[in-house]
Short mmCIF file of N, CA, C and O in Angstrom, two decimals:
data_model
loop_
_atom_site.label_atom_id
_atom_site.label_comp_id
_atom_site.label_asym_id
_atom_site.label_seq_id
_atom_site.Cartn_x
_atom_site.Cartn_y
_atom_site.Cartn_z
N UNK A 683 104.36 25.43 57.86
CA UNK A 683 103.73 25.69 56.83
C UNK A 683 104.03 27.28 56.65
O UNK A 683 103.78 28.31 57.56
N UNK A 684 104.04 28.06 55.55
CA UNK A 684 104.07 29.23 55.03
C UNK A 684 102.95 30.02 54.46
O UNK A 684 103.23 29.71 53.37
N UNK A 685 102.47 30.34 54.97
CA UNK A 685 101.23 31.57 54.34
C UNK A 685 101.25 32.37 54.13
O UNK A 685 101.98 33.33 54.94
N UNK A 686 101.50 32.93 52.83
CA UNK A 686 102.13 34.28 52.53
C UNK A 686 100.60 35.52 52.38
O UNK A 686 99.54 34.71 52.19
N UNK A 687 100.31 36.50 52.83
CA UNK A 687 98.81 37.22 52.13
C UNK A 687 98.59 37.79 51.19
O UNK A 687 99.15 38.13 50.59
N UNK A 688 97.58 37.21 50.74
CA UNK A 688 97.14 37.79 49.20
C UNK A 688 96.90 39.55 49.56
O UNK A 688 95.81 39.98 50.06
N UNK A 689 97.33 40.17 47.92
CA UNK A 689 97.32 41.44 48.55
C UNK A 689 96.17 42.06 47.52
O UNK A 689 96.01 41.74 46.39
N UNK A 690 95.51 42.62 47.66
CA UNK A 690 93.97 42.78 47.04
C UNK A 690 94.34 44.57 46.49
O UNK A 690 94.50 45.27 47.82
N UNK A 691 93.75 44.96 45.82
CA UNK A 691 93.79 46.22 45.62
C UNK A 691 92.32 46.19 44.19
O UNK A 691 91.99 45.85 43.32
N UNK A 692 91.22 47.28 44.86
CA UNK A 692 90.52 46.75 44.87
C UNK A 692 90.00 48.57 44.09
O UNK A 692 88.87 49.02 43.53
N UNK A 693 91.20 48.97 43.52
CA UNK A 693 91.25 50.30 43.18
C UNK A 693 90.91 50.13 41.38
O UNK A 693 90.86 48.70 40.64
N UNK A 694 89.84 50.49 40.49
CA UNK A 694 89.65 50.64 39.11
C UNK A 694 90.95 50.35 38.63
O UNK A 694 91.71 51.64 38.09
N UNK A 695 90.69 49.89 37.43
CA UNK A 695 91.85 49.51 36.32
C UNK A 695 91.01 50.30 35.10
O UNK A 695 91.92 50.89 34.68
N UNK A 696 90.41 49.24 34.57
CA UNK A 696 89.80 49.52 33.26
C UNK A 696 88.40 48.96 33.69
O UNK A 696 88.09 48.52 34.32
N UNK A 697 87.48 49.67 32.67
CA UNK A 697 85.54 49.79 32.90
C UNK A 697 85.16 49.49 31.43
O UNK A 697 86.37 50.38 30.29
N UNK A 698 84.24 48.29 30.88
CA UNK A 698 83.89 48.31 30.03
C UNK A 698 82.78 47.75 30.19
O UNK A 698 82.25 47.64 31.22
N UNK A 699 81.28 47.88 28.72
CA UNK A 699 80.22 47.74 29.00
C UNK A 699 79.82 46.52 27.29
O UNK A 699 80.90 47.37 26.48
N UNK A 700 79.66 45.54 27.31
CA UNK A 700 79.29 44.76 26.34
C UNK A 700 77.21 45.11 26.39
O UNK A 700 77.19 45.71 27.25
N UNK A 701 76.94 44.42 25.10
CA UNK A 701 75.07 44.59 25.45
C UNK A 701 74.42 44.11 26.80
O UNK A 701 73.34 44.89 26.76
N UNK A 702 74.72 43.27 27.91
CA UNK A 702 74.33 43.04 28.77
C UNK A 702 74.90 43.16 30.06
O UNK A 702 74.48 42.76 30.73
N UNK A 703 76.17 44.18 29.98
CA UNK A 703 77.05 43.99 31.49
C UNK A 703 77.90 45.13 31.60
O UNK A 703 78.45 45.33 30.27
N UNK A 704 78.26 45.05 32.71
CA UNK A 704 79.61 46.23 32.78
C UNK A 704 80.47 45.29 33.01
O UNK A 704 80.49 44.58 34.59
N UNK A 705 81.86 45.41 32.71
CA UNK A 705 82.74 44.51 33.24
C UNK A 705 84.20 45.54 33.84
O UNK A 705 84.32 47.05 33.40
N UNK A 706 84.06 45.55 34.80
CA UNK A 706 85.69 46.25 35.75
C UNK A 706 86.57 45.16 36.13
O UNK A 706 86.76 44.36 36.77
N UNK A 707 87.59 45.79 35.36
CA UNK A 707 88.60 45.14 35.90
C UNK A 707 89.57 45.80 37.07
O UNK A 707 89.39 47.13 37.35
N UNK A 708 90.38 44.94 37.73
CA UNK A 708 90.94 45.69 39.26
C UNK A 708 91.95 45.56 39.52
O UNK A 708 92.82 45.10 38.43
N UNK A 709 92.89 46.43 39.91
CA UNK A 709 94.18 46.51 39.69
C UNK A 709 94.91 45.84 40.42
O UNK A 709 95.74 44.90 39.98
N UNK A 710 94.09 44.85 40.97
CA UNK A 710 94.78 43.40 41.76
C UNK A 710 94.80 42.16 40.31
O UNK A 710 94.94 41.13 41.17
N UNK A 711 94.05 42.51 39.29
CA UNK A 711 93.96 41.25 38.18
C UNK A 711 92.44 41.31 38.20
O UNK A 711 91.92 39.85 37.40
N UNK A 712 91.64 41.01 38.94
CA UNK A 712 90.43 40.69 39.58
C UNK A 712 89.60 41.03 38.65
O UNK A 712 89.87 42.53 37.52
N UNK A 713 88.38 40.63 37.65
CA UNK A 713 87.72 40.93 37.24
C UNK A 713 86.49 40.64 37.60
O UNK A 713 85.94 39.61 37.89
N UNK A 714 85.09 42.69 38.03
CA UNK A 714 83.78 42.07 38.44
C UNK A 714 83.05 41.93 36.93
O UNK A 714 83.53 43.20 35.99
N UNK A 715 81.92 41.63 36.90
CA UNK A 715 80.96 41.09 35.94
C UNK A 715 79.67 41.20 36.44
O UNK A 715 79.30 40.16 37.12
N UNK A 716 79.25 42.65 36.57
CA UNK A 716 77.42 42.49 36.68
C UNK A 716 76.41 42.63 35.88
O UNK A 716 76.59 43.67 34.86
N UNK A 717 74.95 42.46 35.58
CA UNK A 717 74.32 42.79 35.11
C UNK A 717 73.92 44.24 34.69
O UNK A 717 73.58 45.30 35.40
N UNK A 718 74.29 44.67 33.49
CA UNK A 718 74.31 46.38 33.13
C UNK A 718 72.63 46.43 33.39
O UNK A 718 72.33 47.81 33.65
N UNK A 719 71.64 45.55 33.53
CA UNK A 719 70.34 46.02 33.41
C UNK A 719 70.23 46.45 35.21
O UNK A 719 68.85 47.15 35.73
N UNK A 720 71.46 45.97 36.21
CA UNK A 720 70.85 46.66 37.66
C UNK A 720 71.14 48.18 37.53
O UNK A 720 71.33 48.31 39.11
N UNK A 721 71.64 48.79 36.24
CA UNK A 721 71.96 49.92 36.69
C UNK A 721 71.57 50.86 35.63
O UNK A 721 71.94 50.97 34.69
N UNK A 722 70.00 51.38 35.91
CA UNK A 722 69.46 51.64 34.46
C UNK A 722 69.68 53.44 33.93
O UNK A 722 69.65 52.97 32.62
N UNK A 723 70.85 53.68 34.66
CA UNK A 723 71.24 55.20 34.07
C UNK A 723 72.19 54.45 32.92
O UNK A 723 72.24 54.66 31.68
N UNK A 724 73.31 53.73 33.18
CA UNK A 724 73.85 52.75 31.61
C UNK A 724 73.16 51.91 31.01
O UNK A 724 73.89 52.34 29.74
N UNK A 725 72.06 50.78 31.48
CA UNK A 725 71.70 50.65 30.56
C UNK A 725 71.06 51.25 29.29
O UNK A 725 71.01 50.68 28.57
N UNK A 726 70.62 52.72 29.54
CA UNK A 726 69.71 53.42 28.81
C UNK A 726 70.86 54.36 28.01
O UNK A 726 70.49 54.31 26.72
N UNK A 727 72.06 54.42 28.51
CA UNK A 727 72.82 55.10 27.60
C UNK A 727 73.03 54.72 26.45
O UNK A 727 73.24 53.49 25.78
N UNK A 728 73.81 55.43 25.63
CA UNK A 728 74.28 54.98 24.31
C UNK A 728 75.78 54.45 24.27
O UNK A 728 76.02 54.88 25.54
N UNK A 729 76.19 53.57 23.23
CA UNK A 729 77.43 52.96 24.04
C UNK A 729 78.50 54.03 24.02
O UNK A 729 79.16 54.10 24.20
N UNK A 730 78.08 55.54 23.16
CA UNK A 730 79.37 56.82 23.03
C UNK A 730 79.70 57.17 24.60
O UNK A 730 80.62 57.53 25.33
N UNK A 731 78.40 57.65 25.77
CA UNK A 731 77.86 58.10 26.64
C UNK A 731 79.15 56.69 27.94
O UNK A 731 79.15 57.07 28.70
N UNK A 732 78.74 55.20 27.45
CA UNK A 732 78.83 54.77 28.65
C UNK A 732 80.79 54.40 28.39
O UNK A 732 81.40 53.97 29.30
N UNK A 733 80.85 54.65 27.16
CA UNK A 733 82.62 54.45 27.30
C UNK A 733 83.67 55.98 27.43
O UNK A 733 84.63 55.98 27.43
N UNK A 734 82.65 57.03 28.10
CA UNK A 734 82.98 58.19 28.46
C UNK A 734 83.46 58.01 29.80
O UNK A 734 82.27 57.99 30.84
N UNK A 735 83.98 57.74 30.95
CA UNK A 735 83.95 57.26 32.24
C UNK A 735 85.41 57.65 33.05
O UNK A 735 86.67 57.99 31.93
N UNK A 736 85.31 57.92 34.13
CA UNK A 736 86.54 58.71 34.63
C UNK A 736 86.77 57.44 36.24
O UNK A 736 85.36 57.19 36.62
N UNK A 737 87.69 57.42 36.29
CA UNK A 737 88.54 56.82 38.21
C UNK A 737 87.68 58.12 39.02
O UNK A 737 88.49 59.49 38.59
N UNK A 738 87.27 57.48 39.64
CA UNK A 738 86.55 58.91 40.97
C UNK A 738 86.91 58.20 42.24
O UNK A 738 87.39 56.75 42.33
N UNK A 739 86.64 59.01 43.28
CA UNK A 739 86.78 58.29 44.98
C UNK A 739 88.43 57.99 44.93
O UNK A 739 88.10 56.56 46.13
N UNK A 740 89.13 58.44 44.53
CA UNK A 740 90.86 57.90 45.14
C UNK A 740 90.84 56.36 44.07
O UNK A 740 91.64 55.46 45.07
N UNK A 741 90.27 55.67 43.26
CA UNK A 741 90.75 54.86 42.76
C UNK A 741 89.37 53.87 42.88
O UNK A 741 89.63 53.32 42.45
N UNK A 742 88.54 54.02 43.68
CA UNK A 742 87.36 53.23 44.15
C UNK A 742 86.30 53.56 43.83
O UNK A 742 85.21 53.22 44.57
N UNK A 743 86.41 54.35 42.66
CA UNK A 743 84.76 54.51 42.14
C UNK A 743 85.24 55.07 40.68
O UNK A 743 85.72 54.73 40.08
N UNK A 744 83.57 54.82 39.98
CA UNK A 744 83.38 55.46 38.62
C UNK A 744 82.54 56.38 38.76
O UNK A 744 81.75 56.12 38.94
N UNK A 745 82.87 57.03 37.11
CA UNK A 745 82.07 58.38 37.66
C UNK A 745 81.71 58.45 35.62
O UNK A 745 83.33 58.59 34.89
N UNK A 746 80.36 58.19 35.13
CA UNK A 746 79.71 58.59 33.99
C UNK A 746 79.40 59.89 33.96
O UNK A 746 78.67 60.53 34.12
N UNK A 747 80.45 61.23 33.28
CA UNK A 747 80.00 62.33 33.05
C UNK A 747 78.76 62.73 32.62
O UNK A 747 77.95 63.39 32.88
N UNK A 748 78.82 62.49 31.04
CA UNK A 748 77.80 61.91 30.35
C UNK A 748 76.37 61.80 31.20
O UNK A 748 75.31 62.33 30.40
N UNK A 749 76.22 60.52 31.72
CA UNK A 749 74.84 60.14 32.05
C UNK A 749 74.73 60.60 34.02
O UNK A 749 73.48 60.12 34.03
N UNK A 750 75.86 61.24 34.39
CA UNK A 750 75.69 61.37 35.76
C UNK A 750 75.65 60.10 36.68
O UNK A 750 74.67 59.97 37.71
N UNK A 751 76.51 59.38 36.51
CA UNK A 751 76.23 58.21 37.42
C UNK A 751 77.56 57.31 38.08
O UNK A 751 78.93 57.74 37.40
N UNK A 752 76.98 57.49 38.99
CA UNK A 752 78.16 56.71 40.26
C UNK A 752 78.18 55.37 40.79
O UNK A 752 77.43 55.27 41.59
N UNK A 753 79.67 55.02 40.50
CA UNK A 753 79.74 53.58 41.32
C UNK A 753 81.06 53.41 41.85
O UNK A 753 82.03 53.62 41.33
N UNK A 754 80.40 52.50 43.26
CA UNK A 754 82.21 52.26 44.01
C UNK A 754 82.47 50.39 43.99
O UNK A 754 81.30 49.81 43.20
N UNK A 755 83.70 50.53 43.60
CA UNK A 755 84.39 48.93 43.31
C UNK A 755 83.35 48.44 44.72
O UNK A 755 82.89 46.63 44.69
N UNK A 756 83.42 48.60 45.86
CA UNK A 756 82.15 48.23 46.80
C UNK A 756 81.63 48.05 46.83
O UNK A 756 81.15 46.90 46.82
N UNK A 757 80.81 48.58 46.59
CA UNK A 757 79.35 48.18 45.75
C UNK A 757 78.84 47.43 45.06
O UNK A 757 78.60 46.35 44.64
N UNK A 758 80.10 47.46 43.67
CA UNK A 758 80.09 45.66 43.01
C UNK A 758 80.50 44.49 43.08
O UNK A 758 80.29 43.52 42.90
N UNK A 759 81.70 44.59 43.94
CA UNK A 759 82.41 43.67 44.75
C UNK A 759 80.86 43.22 45.67
O UNK A 759 80.53 41.72 45.87
N UNK A 760 79.80 43.68 46.17
CA UNK A 760 78.98 43.62 46.99
C UNK A 760 77.65 42.78 46.75
O UNK A 760 76.74 42.35 46.90
N UNK A 761 77.39 43.37 45.26
CA UNK A 761 76.75 42.80 44.29
C UNK A 761 75.38 43.44 44.26
O UNK A 761 74.45 43.42 44.37
N UNK A 762 76.00 44.60 44.91
CA UNK A 762 74.79 45.76 45.10
C UNK A 762 74.04 46.29 43.66
O UNK A 762 74.76 47.42 43.21
N UNK A 763 72.86 45.86 43.33
CA UNK A 763 72.06 46.54 42.03
C UNK A 763 71.60 48.62 42.53
O UNK A 763 71.87 48.37 43.83
N UNK A 764 71.93 49.28 41.75
CA UNK A 764 71.60 50.58 41.94
C UNK A 764 69.53 50.25 42.59
O UNK A 764 69.39 49.60 42.68
N UNK A 765 69.39 51.42 43.41
CA UNK A 765 67.86 51.22 44.23
C UNK A 765 66.50 52.13 43.49
O UNK A 765 67.13 52.83 42.22
N UNK A 766 66.01 51.41 43.61
CA UNK A 766 64.86 51.40 43.01
C UNK A 766 64.69 53.38 43.20
O UNK A 766 64.83 53.60 44.37
N UNK A 767 63.98 53.42 41.81
CA UNK A 767 63.51 54.84 41.61
C UNK A 767 62.16 55.50 42.60
O UNK A 767 61.56 54.24 42.15
N UNK A 768 62.15 55.93 42.96
CA UNK A 768 60.17 55.97 43.78
C UNK A 768 59.63 56.81 42.80
O UNK A 768 59.60 57.47 42.08
#
């Protein structure tokens, strides 16, 4: 039996938000969709602020400079919401 290893590439290819979700496309073709409510800064940002993002961390992170929010693909894949503010 020939078993080929699947190549994963968890680097960010594209990012978008709709009214309820943060959607991140990865370089390997997977798409992560998480509730926008998990990330209060993103949820309270304007559409224009959410649209301004950049790849960070060698391709494994996303940075929104206008709202100073940073997320990693590792955290998104793990299903980790933002920590609660004290």
